[in-house]
PDB file of C-alpha atoms in Angstrom:
ATOM      1  CA  UNK A   1     -24.773  14.278 -18.891  1.00  0.00           C
ATOM      2  CA  UNK A   2     -21.938  13.344 -16.541  1.00  0.00           C
ATOM      3  CA  UNK A   3     -22.830  11.264 -13.461  1.00  0.00           C
ATOM      4  CA  UNK A   4     -22.717  12.829 -10.003  1.00  0.00           C
ATOM      5  CA  UNK A   5     -20.268  11.100  -7.664  1.00  0.00           C
ATOM      6  CA  UNK A   6     -19.924  10.612  -3.933  1.00  0.00           C
ATOM      7  CA  UNK A   7     -16.231  10.001  -3.198  1.00  0.00           C
ATOM      8  CA  UNK A   8     -14.996   7.975  -0.212  1.00  0.00           C
ATOM      9  CA  UNK A   9     -11.283   7.753   0.527  1.00  0.00           C
ATOM     10  CA  UNK A  10      -8.570   8.744   2.976  1.00  0.00           C
ATOM     11  CA  UNK A  11      -4.828   8.629   2.021  1.00  0.00           C
ATOM     12  CA  UNK A  12      -2.762  10.074  -0.851  1.00  0.00           C
ATOM     13  CA  UNK A  13      -3.667   7.082  -3.019  1.00  0.00           C
ATOM     14  CA  UNK A  14      -7.313   8.169  -2.882  1.00  0.00           C
ATOM     15  CA  UNK A  15      -6.656  11.908  -3.124  1.00  0.00           C
ATOM     16  CA  UNK A  16      -5.054  11.464  -6.556  1.00  0.00           C
ATOM     17  CA  UNK A  17      -8.272   9.903  -7.873  1.00  0.00           C
ATOM     18  CA  UNK A  18     -10.458  12.612  -6.345  1.00  0.00           C
ATOM     19  CA  UNK A  19      -8.257  15.261  -7.988  1.00  0.00           C
ATOM     20  CA  UNK A  20      -8.566  13.512 -11.368  1.00  0.00           C
ATOM     21  CA  UNK A  21     -12.349  13.122 -11.046  1.00  0.00           C
ATOM     22  CA  UNK A  22     -12.845  16.809 -10.285  1.00  0.00           C
ATOM     23  CA  UNK A  23     -10.378  17.825 -13.024  1.00  0.00           C
ATOM     24  CA  UNK A  24     -12.390  15.749 -15.523  1.00  0.00           C
ATOM     25  CA  UNK A  25     -15.448  17.886 -14.755  1.00  0.00           C
ATOM     26  CA  UNK A  26     -17.543  15.484 -12.681  1.00  0.00           C
ATOM     27  CA  UNK A  27     -19.861  16.822  -9.992  1.00  0.00           C
ATOM     28  CA  UNK A  28     -18.832  15.629  -6.504  1.00  0.00           C
ATOM     29  CA  UNK A  29     -21.584  16.697  -4.067  1.00  0.00           C
ATOM     30  CA  UNK A  30     -20.091  14.781  -1.101  1.00  0.00           C
ATOM     31  CA  UNK A  31     -16.695  13.527   0.065  1.00  0.00           C
ATOM     32  CA  UNK A  32     -16.446  10.916   2.827  1.00  0.00           C
ATOM     33  CA  UNK A  33     -13.149  10.485   4.650  1.00  0.00           C
ATOM     34  CA  UNK A  34     -11.871   9.159   7.981  1.00  0.00           C
ATOM     35  CA  UNK A  35     -12.104  11.363  11.086  1.00  0.00           C
ATOM     36  CA  UNK A  36      -9.059  13.515  11.921  1.00  0.00           C
ATOM     37  CA  UNK A  37      -6.511  11.582  13.961  1.00  0.00           C
ATOM     38  CA  UNK A  38      -3.553  12.536  16.186  1.00  0.00           C
ATOM     39  CA  UNK A  39      -0.281  12.143  14.288  1.00  0.00           C
ATOM     40  CA  UNK A  40       3.395  13.118  14.385  1.00  0.00           C
ATOM     41  CA  UNK A  41       5.622  13.901  17.347  1.00  0.00           C
ATOM     42  CA  UNK A  42       3.203  16.396  18.863  1.00  0.00           C
ATOM     43  CA  UNK A  43       0.247  14.044  18.257  1.00  0.00           C
ATOM     44  CA  UNK A  44      -1.769  16.936  16.854  1.00  0.00           C
ATOM     45  CA  UNK A  45      -5.035  16.268  15.050  1.00  0.00           C
ATOM     46  CA  UNK A  46      -4.290  15.712  11.372  1.00  0.00           C
ATOM     47  CA  UNK A  47      -6.720  15.806   8.460  1.00  0.00           C
ATOM     48  CA  UNK A  48      -6.454  13.084   5.842  1.00  0.00           C
ATOM     49  CA  UNK A  49      -4.988  13.949   2.416  1.00  0.00           C
ATOM     50  CA  UNK A  50      -8.484  13.509   0.952  1.00  0.00           C
ATOM     51  CA  UNK A  51      -9.954  16.005   3.439  1.00  0.00           C
ATOM     52  CA  UNK A  52      -7.179  18.505   2.752  1.00  0.00           C
ATOM     53  CA  UNK A  53      -7.807  18.251  -0.990  1.00  0.00           C
ATOM     54  CA  UNK A  54     -11.593  18.426  -0.593  1.00  0.00           C
ATOM     55  CA  UNK A  55     -11.254  21.581   1.515  1.00  0.00           C
ATOM     56  CA  UNK A  56      -9.076  23.198  -1.156  1.00  0.00           C
ATOM     57  CA  UNK A  57     -11.696  22.277  -3.779  1.00  0.00           C
ATOM     58  CA  UNK A  58     -14.512  23.582  -1.521  1.00  0.00           C
ATOM     59  CA  UNK A  59     -16.338  20.244  -1.545  1.00  0.00           C
ATOM     60  CA  UNK A  60     -18.786  19.124   1.138  1.00  0.00           C
ATOM     61  CA  UNK A  61     -17.054  16.767   3.600  1.00  0.00           C
ATOM     62  CA  UNK A  62     -18.423  14.249   6.106  1.00  0.00           C
ATOM     63  CA  UNK A  63     -16.225  12.231   8.490  1.00  0.00           C
ATOM     64  CA  UNK A  64     -18.414   9.562  10.096  1.00  0.00           C
ATOM     65  CA  UNK A  65     -16.917   6.952  12.403  1.00  0.00           C
ATOM     66  CA  UNK A  66     -19.251   4.365  10.860  1.00  0.00           C
ATOM     67  CA  UNK A  67     -21.444   4.128   7.776  1.00  0.00           C
ATOM     68  CA  UNK A  68     -23.957   2.067   9.752  1.00  0.00           C
ATOM     69  CA  UNK A  69     -25.215   5.322  11.290  1.00  0.00           C
ATOM     70  CA  UNK A  70     -28.790   5.948   9.983  1.00  0.00           C
ATOM     71  CA  UNK A  71     -28.112   9.700   9.902  1.00  0.00           C
ATOM     72  CA  UNK A  72     -25.166   9.462   7.475  1.00  0.00           C
ATOM     73  CA  UNK A  73     -27.066   6.920   5.384  1.00  0.00           C
ATOM     74  CA  UNK A  74     -29.993   9.332   5.116  1.00  0.00           C
ATOM     75  CA  UNK A  75     -27.577  12.083   4.068  1.00  0.00           C
ATOM     76  CA  UNK A  76     -26.057   9.860   1.349  1.00  0.00           C
ATOM     77  CA  UNK A  77     -29.518   8.867   0.152  1.00  0.00           C
ATOM     78  CA  UNK A  78     -30.723  12.483  -0.031  1.00  0.00           C
ATOM     79  CA  UNK A  79     -27.899  13.438  -2.412  1.00  0.00           C
ATOM     80  CA  UNK A  80     -29.204  10.993  -5.046  1.00  0.00           C
ATOM     81  CA  UNK A  81     -25.752  10.523  -6.559  1.00  0.00           C
ATOM     82  CA  UNK A  82     -25.353   8.234  -9.546  1.00  0.00           C
ATOM     83  CA  UNK A  83     -22.349   6.360  -8.160  1.00  0.00           C
ATOM     84  CA  UNK A  84     -19.989   6.203  -5.186  1.00  0.00           C
ATOM     85  CA  UNK A  85     -16.255   5.853  -5.822  1.00  0.00           C
ATOM     86  CA  UNK A  86     -14.308   4.215  -2.986  1.00  0.00           C
ATOM     87  CA  UNK A  87     -10.504   4.230  -2.715  1.00  0.00           C
ATOM     88  CA  UNK A  88      -8.597   3.156   0.415  1.00  0.00           C
ATOM     89  CA  UNK A  89     -11.384   4.559   2.576  1.00  0.00           C
ATOM     90  CA  UNK A  90     -10.849   2.387   5.635  1.00  0.00           C
ATOM     91  CA  UNK A  91     -14.478   2.030   6.717  1.00  0.00           C
ATOM     92  CA  UNK A  92     -16.762  -0.908   5.983  1.00  0.00           C
ATOM     93  CA  UNK A  93     -19.585  -0.165   3.564  1.00  0.00           C
ATOM     94  CA  UNK A  94     -22.720  -2.037   4.721  1.00  0.00           C
ATOM     95  CA  UNK A  95     -25.067  -3.508   2.118  1.00  0.00           C
ATOM     96  CA  UNK A  96     -27.569  -0.751   2.887  1.00  0.00           C
ATOM     97  CA  UNK A  97     -25.028   1.813   1.592  1.00  0.00           C
ATOM     98  CA  UNK A  98     -23.769  -0.234  -1.372  1.00  0.00           C
ATOM     99  CA  UNK A  99     -27.221  -0.141  -2.961  1.00  0.00           C
ATOM    100  CA  UNK A 100     -27.977   3.584  -2.496  1.00  0.00           C
ATOM    101  CA  UNK A 101     -26.349   5.043  -5.652  1.00  0.00           C
ATOM    102  CA  UNK A 102     -27.955   4.204  -9.001  1.00  0.00           C
ATOM    103  CA  UNK A 103     -24.790   2.502 -10.275  1.00  0.00           C
ATOM    104  CA  UNK A 104     -23.720   1.216  -6.862  1.00  0.00           C
ATOM    105  CA  UNK A 105     -20.211   1.657  -5.467  1.00  0.00           C
ATOM    106  CA  UNK A 106     -16.987   1.320  -7.475  1.00  0.00           C
ATOM    107  CA  UNK A 107     -13.724   0.466  -5.742  1.00  0.00           C
ATOM    108  CA  UNK A 108     -10.212   1.310  -6.971  1.00  0.00           C
ATOM    109  CA  UNK A 109      -8.218  -1.733  -5.842  1.00  0.00           C
ATOM    110  CA  UNK A 110      -4.422  -1.973  -6.124  1.00  0.00           C
ATOM    111  CA  UNK A 111      -4.018  -5.541  -7.403  1.00  0.00           C
ATOM    112  CA  UNK A 112      -5.080  -7.841 -10.219  1.00  0.00           C
ATOM    113  CA  UNK A 113      -8.011  -9.479  -8.472  1.00  0.00           C
ATOM    114  CA  UNK A 114      -8.632 -12.159  -7.311  1.00  0.00           C
ATOM    115  CA  UNK A 115      -4.922 -12.090  -6.460  1.00  0.00           C
ATOM    116  CA  UNK A 116      -4.224 -10.066  -3.333  1.00  0.00           C
ATOM    117  CA  UNK A 117      -7.554  -9.255  -1.832  1.00  0.00           C
ATOM    118  CA  UNK A 118      -7.232  -7.430   1.466  1.00  0.00           C
ATOM    119  CA  UNK A 119      -5.199  -4.811   3.280  1.00  0.00           C
ATOM    120  CA  UNK A 120      -1.674  -4.802   1.782  1.00  0.00           C
ATOM    121  CA  UNK A 121      -1.847  -5.844  -1.886  1.00  0.00           C
ATOM    122  CA  UNK A 122       1.135  -3.786  -3.087  1.00  0.00           C
ATOM    123  CA  UNK A 123       3.517  -5.077  -0.424  1.00  0.00           C
ATOM    124  CA  UNK A 124       2.428  -8.704  -0.734  1.00  0.00           C
ATOM    125  CA  UNK A 125       2.812  -8.668  -4.524  1.00  0.00           C
ATOM    126  CA  UNK A 126       6.434  -7.490  -4.216  1.00  0.00           C
ATOM    127  CA  UNK A 127       7.181  -9.865  -1.345  1.00  0.00           C
ATOM    128  CA  UNK A 128       5.865 -12.830  -3.350  1.00  0.00           C
ATOM    129  CA  UNK A 129       7.997 -11.952  -6.368  1.00  0.00           C
ATOM    130  CA  UNK A 130       5.113 -11.101  -8.707  1.00  0.00           C
ATOM    131  CA  UNK A 131       6.366  -9.636 -11.984  1.00  0.00           C
ATOM    132  CA  UNK A 132       3.272  -7.481 -12.395  1.00  0.00           C
ATOM    133  CA  UNK A 133       0.373  -6.054 -10.472  1.00  0.00           C
ATOM    134  CA  UNK A 134      -2.195  -3.458 -11.424  1.00  0.00           C
ATOM    135  CA  UNK A 135      -5.453  -1.674 -10.771  1.00  0.00           C
ATOM    136  CA  UNK A 136      -8.889  -3.239 -10.811  1.00  0.00           C
ATOM    137  CA  UNK A 137     -12.014  -1.114 -10.894  1.00  0.00           C
ATOM    138  CA  UNK A 138     -14.487  -3.308  -9.058  1.00  0.00           C
ATOM    139  CA  UNK A 139     -18.241  -3.241  -8.462  1.00  0.00           C
ATOM    140  CA  UNK A 140     -18.378  -3.523  -4.691  1.00  0.00           C
ATOM    141  CA  UNK A 141     -20.426  -6.168  -2.893  1.00  0.00           C
ATOM    142  CA  UNK A 142     -20.634  -7.230   0.743  1.00  0.00           C
ATOM    143  CA  UNK A 143     -17.518  -9.466   0.556  1.00  0.00           C
ATOM    144  CA  UNK A 144     -13.847  -8.547   0.980  1.00  0.00           C
ATOM    145  CA  UNK A 145     -12.761  -7.455  -2.525  1.00  0.00           C
ATOM    146  CA  UNK A 146     -15.022 -10.109  -4.064  1.00  0.00           C
ATOM    147  CA  UNK A 147     -17.052  -7.918  -6.431  1.00  0.00           C
ATOM    148  CA  UNK A 148     -17.231  -8.150 -10.210  1.00  0.00           C
ATOM    149  CA  UNK A 149     -14.435  -6.519 -12.224  1.00  0.00           C
ATOM    150  CA  UNK A 150     -15.265  -3.601 -14.508  1.00  0.00           C
ATOM    151  CA  UNK A 151     -11.740  -3.023 -15.830  1.00  0.00           C
ATOM    152  CA  UNK A 152      -8.153  -4.262 -15.286  1.00  0.00           C
ATOM    153  CA  UNK A 153      -5.022  -2.189 -15.808  1.00  0.00           C
ATOM    154  CA  UNK A 154      -1.601  -3.900 -15.693  1.00  0.00           C
ATOM    155  CA  UNK A 155       1.487  -2.439 -14.016  1.00  0.00           C
ATOM    156  CA  UNK A 156       4.927  -4.127 -14.272  1.00  0.00           C
ATOM    157  CA  UNK A 157       6.954  -4.471 -11.060  1.00  0.00           C
ATOM    158  CA  UNK A 158      10.625  -3.610 -11.664  1.00  0.00           C
ATOM    159  CA  UNK A 159      13.263  -5.831 -10.072  1.00  0.00           C
ATOM    160  CA  UNK A 160      14.361  -3.024  -7.741  1.00  0.00           C
ATOM    161  CA  UNK A 161      10.966  -1.389  -7.148  1.00  0.00           C
ATOM    162  CA  UNK A 162       9.980  -0.629  -3.556  1.00  0.00           C
ATOM    163  CA  UNK A 163       6.435  -0.539  -2.233  1.00  0.00           C
ATOM    164  CA  UNK A 164       6.625   3.265  -2.299  1.00  0.00           C
ATOM    165  CA  UNK A 165       7.492   3.289  -6.010  1.00  0.00           C
ATOM    166  CA  UNK A 166       4.791   0.792  -6.961  1.00  0.00           C
ATOM    167  CA  UNK A 167       2.277   2.672  -4.783  1.00  0.00           C
ATOM    168  CA  UNK A 168       2.969   5.904  -6.654  1.00  0.00           C
ATOM    169  CA  UNK A 169       2.710   4.185 -10.029  1.00  0.00           C
ATOM    170  CA  UNK A 170      -0.593   2.551  -9.115  1.00  0.00           C
ATOM    171  CA  UNK A 171      -1.889   5.784  -7.604  1.00  0.00           C
ATOM    172  CA  UNK A 172      -1.498   7.527 -10.982  1.00  0.00           C
ATOM    173  CA  UNK A 173      -2.849   4.505 -12.860  1.00  0.00           C
ATOM    174  CA  UNK A 174      -5.886   4.268 -10.570  1.00  0.00           C
ATOM    175  CA  UNK A 175      -6.735   7.937 -11.063  1.00  0.00           C
ATOM    176  CA  UNK A 176      -6.594   7.530 -14.833  1.00  0.00           C
ATOM    177  CA  UNK A 177      -8.588   4.274 -14.749  1.00  0.00           C
ATOM    178  CA  UNK A 178     -11.465   5.536 -12.617  1.00  0.00           C
ATOM    179  CA  UNK A 179     -11.971   8.608 -14.814  1.00  0.00           C
ATOM    180  CA  UNK A 180     -12.108   6.377 -17.920  1.00  0.00           C
ATOM    181  CA  UNK A 181     -14.679   4.126 -16.218  1.00  0.00           C
ATOM    182  CA  UNK A 182     -16.834   7.046 -15.095  1.00  0.00           C
ATOM    183  CA  UNK A 183     -16.836   8.490 -18.594  1.00  0.00           C
ATOM    184  CA  UNK A 184     -18.451   5.264 -19.866  1.00  0.00           C
ATOM    185  CA  UNK A 185     -20.422   4.276 -16.776  1.00  0.00           C
ATOM    186  CA  UNK A 186     -23.516   3.026 -18.606  1.00  0.00           C
ATOM    187  CA  UNK A 187     -21.416   0.856 -20.936  1.00  0.00           C
ATOM    188  CA  UNK A 188     -19.430  -1.059 -18.305  1.00  0.00           C
ATOM    189  CA  UNK A 189     -19.863  -4.828 -18.264  1.00  0.00           C
ATOM    190  CA  UNK A 190     -19.020  -6.427 -14.900  1.00  0.00           C
ATOM    191  CA  UNK A 191     -17.149  -9.746 -15.064  1.00  0.00           C
ATOM    192  CA  UNK A 192     -17.278 -12.037 -12.027  1.00  0.00           C
ATOM    193  CA  UNK A 193     -13.955 -12.881 -10.406  1.00  0.00           C
ATOM    194  CA  UNK A 194     -12.743 -16.459 -10.973  1.00  0.00           C
ATOM    195  CA  UNK A 195     -12.953 -18.851  -8.042  1.00  0.00           C
ATOM    196  CA  UNK A 196      -9.326 -19.944  -8.565  1.00  0.00           C
ATOM    197  CA  UNK A 197      -6.220 -17.906  -7.813  1.00  0.00           C
ATOM    198  CA  UNK A 198      -7.578 -16.153  -4.732  1.00  0.00           C
ATOM    199  CA  UNK A 199      -4.871 -14.905  -2.348  1.00  0.00           C
ATOM    200  CA  UNK A 200      -5.109 -12.630   0.690  1.00  0.00           C
ATOM    201  CA  UNK A 201      -2.839  -9.675   1.366  1.00  0.00           C
ATOM    202  CA  UNK A 202      -2.749  -9.694   5.148  1.00  0.00           C
ATOM    203  CA  UNK A 203      -1.919  -6.489   7.018  1.00  0.00           C
ATOM    204  CA  UNK A 204       1.789  -5.918   7.665  1.00  0.00           C
ATOM    205  CA  UNK A 205       3.245  -6.138  11.163  1.00  0.00           C
ATOM    206  CA  UNK A 206       6.462  -4.785  12.624  1.00  0.00           C
ATOM    207  CA  UNK A 207       7.288  -8.229  14.007  1.00  0.00           C
ATOM    208  CA  UNK A 208       7.281  -9.891  10.579  1.00  0.00           C
ATOM    209  CA  UNK A 209       9.539  -7.111   9.268  1.00  0.00           C
ATOM    210  CA  UNK A 210      12.429  -8.544  11.316  1.00  0.00           C
ATOM    211  CA  UNK A 211      14.740 -10.331   8.905  1.00  0.00           C
ATOM    212  CA  UNK A 212      15.150 -14.090   9.087  1.00  0.00           C
ATOM    213  CA  UNK A 213      18.651 -14.540   7.658  1.00  0.00           C
ATOM    214  CA  UNK A 214      18.018 -18.267   7.109  1.00  0.00           C
ATOM    215  CA  UNK A 215      15.779 -17.372   4.184  1.00  0.00           C
ATOM    216  CA  UNK A 216      17.326 -16.949   0.745  1.00  0.00           C
ATOM    217  CA  UNK A 217      18.883 -13.620  -0.209  1.00  0.00           C
ATOM    218  CA  UNK A 218      16.254 -13.250  -2.946  1.00  0.00           C
ATOM    219  CA  UNK A 219      13.401 -13.644  -0.440  1.00  0.00           C
ATOM    220  CA  UNK A 220      14.967 -11.214   2.031  1.00  0.00           C
ATOM    221  CA  UNK A 221      15.604  -8.657  -0.703  1.00  0.00           C
ATOM    222  CA  UNK A 222      11.970  -8.840  -1.801  1.00  0.00           C
ATOM    223  CA  UNK A 223      10.923  -8.330   1.828  1.00  0.00           C
ATOM    224  CA  UNK A 224      13.175  -5.265   2.143  1.00  0.00           C
ATOM    225  CA  UNK A 225      11.626  -3.753  -0.998  1.00  0.00           C
ATOM    226  CA  UNK A 226       8.080  -4.686   0.024  1.00  0.00           C
ATOM    227  CA  UNK A 227       8.386  -3.168   3.501  1.00  0.00           C
ATOM    228  CA  UNK A 228       9.933   0.104   2.275  1.00  0.00           C
ATOM    229  CA  UNK A 229       8.786   2.581   3.564  1.00  0.00           C
ATOM    230  CA  UNK A 230       6.457   0.918   6.113  1.00  0.00           C
ATOM    231  CA  UNK A 231       7.168  -0.802   8.453  1.00  0.00           C
ATOM    232  CA  UNK A 232      10.804  -1.093   7.275  1.00  0.00           C
ATOM    233  CA  UNK A 233      12.744  -4.371   7.391  1.00  0.00           C
ATOM    234  CA  UNK A 234      15.083  -4.627  10.351  1.00  0.00           C
ATOM    235  CA  UNK A 235      17.595  -6.765  12.163  1.00  0.00           C
ATOM    236  CA  UNK A 236      19.080  -6.484  15.646  1.00  0.00           C
ATOM    237  CA  UNK A 237      22.482  -4.867  16.186  1.00  0.00           C
ATOM    238  CA  UNK A 238      23.746  -4.004  19.651  1.00  0.00           C
ATOM    239  CA  UNK A 239      20.273  -4.998  20.936  1.00  0.00           C
ATOM    240  CA  UNK A 240      18.593  -2.254  18.882  1.00  0.00           C
ATOM    241  CA  UNK A 241      16.772  -2.343  15.545  1.00  0.00           C
ATOM    242  CA  UNK A 242      18.941  -1.714  12.480  1.00  0.00           C
ATOM    243  CA  UNK A 243      16.741  -0.940   9.488  1.00  0.00           C
ATOM    244  CA  UNK A 244      17.823  -2.035   6.033  1.00  0.00           C
ATOM    245  CA  UNK A 245      16.307   0.036   3.240  1.00  0.00           C
ATOM    246  CA  UNK A 246      18.120  -1.159   0.135  1.00  0.00           C
ATOM    247  CA  UNK A 247      20.267  -4.160  -0.765  1.00  0.00           C
ATOM    248  CA  UNK A 248      21.364  -6.291  -3.720  1.00  0.00           C
ATOM    249  CA  UNK A 249      21.637 -10.065  -4.013  1.00  0.00           C
ATOM    250  CA  UNK A 250      25.237 -11.210  -4.533  1.00  0.00           C
ATOM    251  CA  UNK A 251      27.160 -14.470  -4.540  1.00  0.00           C
ATOM    252  CA  UNK A 252      28.419 -15.480  -1.126  1.00  0.00           C
ATOM    253  CA  UNK A 253      28.036 -18.044   1.630  1.00  0.00           C
ATOM    254  CA  UNK A 254      28.484 -18.465   5.341  1.00  0.00           C
ATOM    255  CA  UNK A 255      26.480 -18.854   8.500  1.00  0.00           C
ATOM    256  CA  UNK A 256      23.199 -16.990   7.888  1.00  0.00           C
ATOM    257  CA  UNK A 257      23.275 -13.502   9.394  1.00  0.00           C
ATOM    258  CA  UNK A 258      27.083 -13.300   9.428  1.00  0.00           C
ATOM    259  CA  UNK A 259      28.938 -10.353   7.919  1.00  0.00           C
ATOM    260  CA  UNK A 260      31.314 -11.965   5.408  1.00  0.00           C
ATOM    261  CA  UNK A 261      32.709  -8.764   3.890  1.00  0.00           C
ATOM    262  CA  UNK A 262      33.020  -5.348   5.480  1.00  0.00           C
ATOM    263  CA  UNK A 263      34.973  -2.416   4.130  1.00  0.00           C
ATOM    264  CA  UNK A 264      34.473   1.214   3.164  1.00  0.00           C
ATOM    265  CA  UNK A 265      32.107   0.404   0.322  1.00  0.00           C
ATOM    266  CA  UNK A 266      30.686  -3.032   1.130  1.00  0.00           C
ATOM    267  CA  UNK A 267      28.657  -4.696   3.839  1.00  0.00           C
ATOM    268  CA  UNK A 268      27.808  -8.221   2.760  1.00  0.00           C
ATOM    269  CA  UNK A 269      25.748 -10.587   4.924  1.00  0.00           C
ATOM    270  CA  UNK A 270      25.378 -14.317   4.317  1.00  0.00           C
ATOM    271  CA  UNK A 271      21.834 -15.662   3.945  1.00  0.00           C
ATOM    272  CA  UNK A 272      20.274 -19.108   3.723  1.00  0.00           C
ATOM    273  CA  UNK A 273      21.403 -19.081   0.109  1.00  0.00           C
ATOM    274  CA  UNK A 274      23.625 -16.448  -1.511  1.00  0.00           C
ATOM    275  CA  UNK A 275      24.214 -13.148   0.318  1.00  0.00           C
ATOM    276  CA  UNK A 276      22.986  -9.567   0.546  1.00  0.00           C
ATOM    277  CA  UNK A 277      25.104  -6.526  -0.150  1.00  0.00           C
ATOM    278  CA  UNK A 278      23.504  -3.829   1.987  1.00  0.00           C
ATOM    279  CA  UNK A 279      23.430  -0.383   0.362  1.00  0.00           C
ATOM    280  CA  UNK A 280      21.237   1.818   2.584  1.00  0.00           C
ATOM    281  CA  UNK A 281      20.703   1.325   6.314  1.00  0.00           C
ATOM    282  CA  UNK A 282      19.634   3.161   9.443  1.00  0.00           C
ATOM    283  CA  UNK A 283      20.511   2.593  13.084  1.00  0.00           C
ATOM    284  CA  UNK A 284      18.192   3.555  15.925  1.00  0.00           C
ATOM    285  CA  UNK A 285      18.086   7.301  16.566  1.00  0.00           C
ATOM    286  CA  UNK A 286      19.856   8.168  13.320  1.00  0.00           C
ATOM    287  CA  UNK A 287      18.916   8.853   9.703  1.00  0.00           C
ATOM    288  CA  UNK A 288      19.195   6.448   6.789  1.00  0.00           C
ATOM    289  CA  UNK A 289      22.603   6.568   5.116  1.00  0.00           C
ATOM    290  CA  UNK A 290      24.516   4.784   2.352  1.00  0.00           C
ATOM    291  CA  UNK A 291      26.885   2.046   3.447  1.00  0.00           C
ATOM    292  CA  UNK A 292      30.083   4.093   2.956  1.00  0.00           C
ATOM    293  CA  UNK A 293      28.811   6.864   5.271  1.00  0.00           C
ATOM    294  CA  UNK A 294      27.545   4.301   7.778  1.00  0.00           C
ATOM    295  CA  UNK A 295      30.841   2.401   7.776  1.00  0.00           C
ATOM    296  CA  UNK A 296      32.794   5.594   8.504  1.00  0.00           C
ATOM    297  CA  UNK A 297      31.278   5.866  11.971  1.00  0.00           C
ATOM    298  CA  UNK A 298      30.271   2.325  12.960  1.00  0.00           C
ATOM    299  CA  UNK A 299      32.240  -0.823  13.586  1.00  0.00           C
ATOM    300  CA  UNK A 300      30.460  -3.550  11.658  1.00  0.00           C
ATOM    301  CA  UNK A 301      33.292  -6.019  11.315  1.00  0.00           C
ATOM    302  CA  UNK A 302      33.612  -9.339   9.503  1.00  0.00           C
ATOM    303  CA  UNK A 303      32.245 -12.144  11.676  1.00  0.00           C
ATOM    304  CA  UNK A 304      29.552 -10.005  13.319  1.00  0.00           C
ATOM    305  CA  UNK A 305      26.345 -12.058  13.453  1.00  0.00           C
ATOM    306  CA  UNK A 306      22.879 -10.555  13.157  1.00  0.00           C
ATOM    307  CA  UNK A 307      20.325 -12.718  14.999  1.00  0.00           C
ATOM    308  CA  UNK A 308      17.577 -14.224  12.863  1.00  0.00           C
ATOM    309  CA  UNK A 309      13.882 -13.689  13.404  1.00  0.00           C
ATOM    310  CA  UNK A 310      11.673 -16.686  13.817  1.00  0.00           C
ATOM    311  CA  UNK A 311      10.038 -17.854  10.612  1.00  0.00           C
ATOM    312  CA  UNK A 312       6.761 -16.101   9.825  1.00  0.00           C
ATOM    313  CA  UNK A 313       4.127 -17.920   7.874  1.00  0.00           C
TER     314      UNK A 313
END
């Protein structure tokens, strides 16, 4: 008999797993997701991707602001589900909730734990130059991504992959992995995380997305890929943010932040070591465009200097 599952998640990353769980024939008597929030230009109330999917599947939905509420805990307890699956939910699960389901709570985490615990594991893996990441299905405990590992699934990071591309790859991998784990729930053997190799994937900020041209071209290029699509790496041009969405590392030298080559097809900026050939960029109030289209209407001449951000630790 297949286990019954409470599902807790919010964004697209989680919705893919919910879709796979339902498609595999599991009973999902309750879906937990974040409350609707104002979004977009009109700041209209928007339902999360998980809520939208759950509505289309005619599943029961609850949107508590906290799981510490005795009423929601009583509701979860009354369902008597075998397990809770948690994916990018965004609310803290107190110990009193973690122990309600028979098999506890399983988390779909987008890194190879204990590397990159925390809020932004995909982006930090790319930024650090990791050659691979992956999905861990983890038995949740009260700590921050500290629970025992039930399964690990590797995912190679391509040299030009952006956070969006890795996100989508891990989203599909996570959906496949959680279904496989649920199909063999009573056979899973949790393995404690090692004490060594722990790193934290701190939340991204717009301030740290400003490019420090004194860093190496390789480091800056990894940052550009890691922060695509959010928050987007940027530099200042004409006192306004100029977002850089795609670039390639090339040979070159000069004062960091200086344009050393500028023509119809090239925009090359010197870095702390080597240089970046910018391929896709976006000025304030405009759309992203390839360098040849951008160059046709903007005067970015040789010798122009982009100011550097302060170093961010």
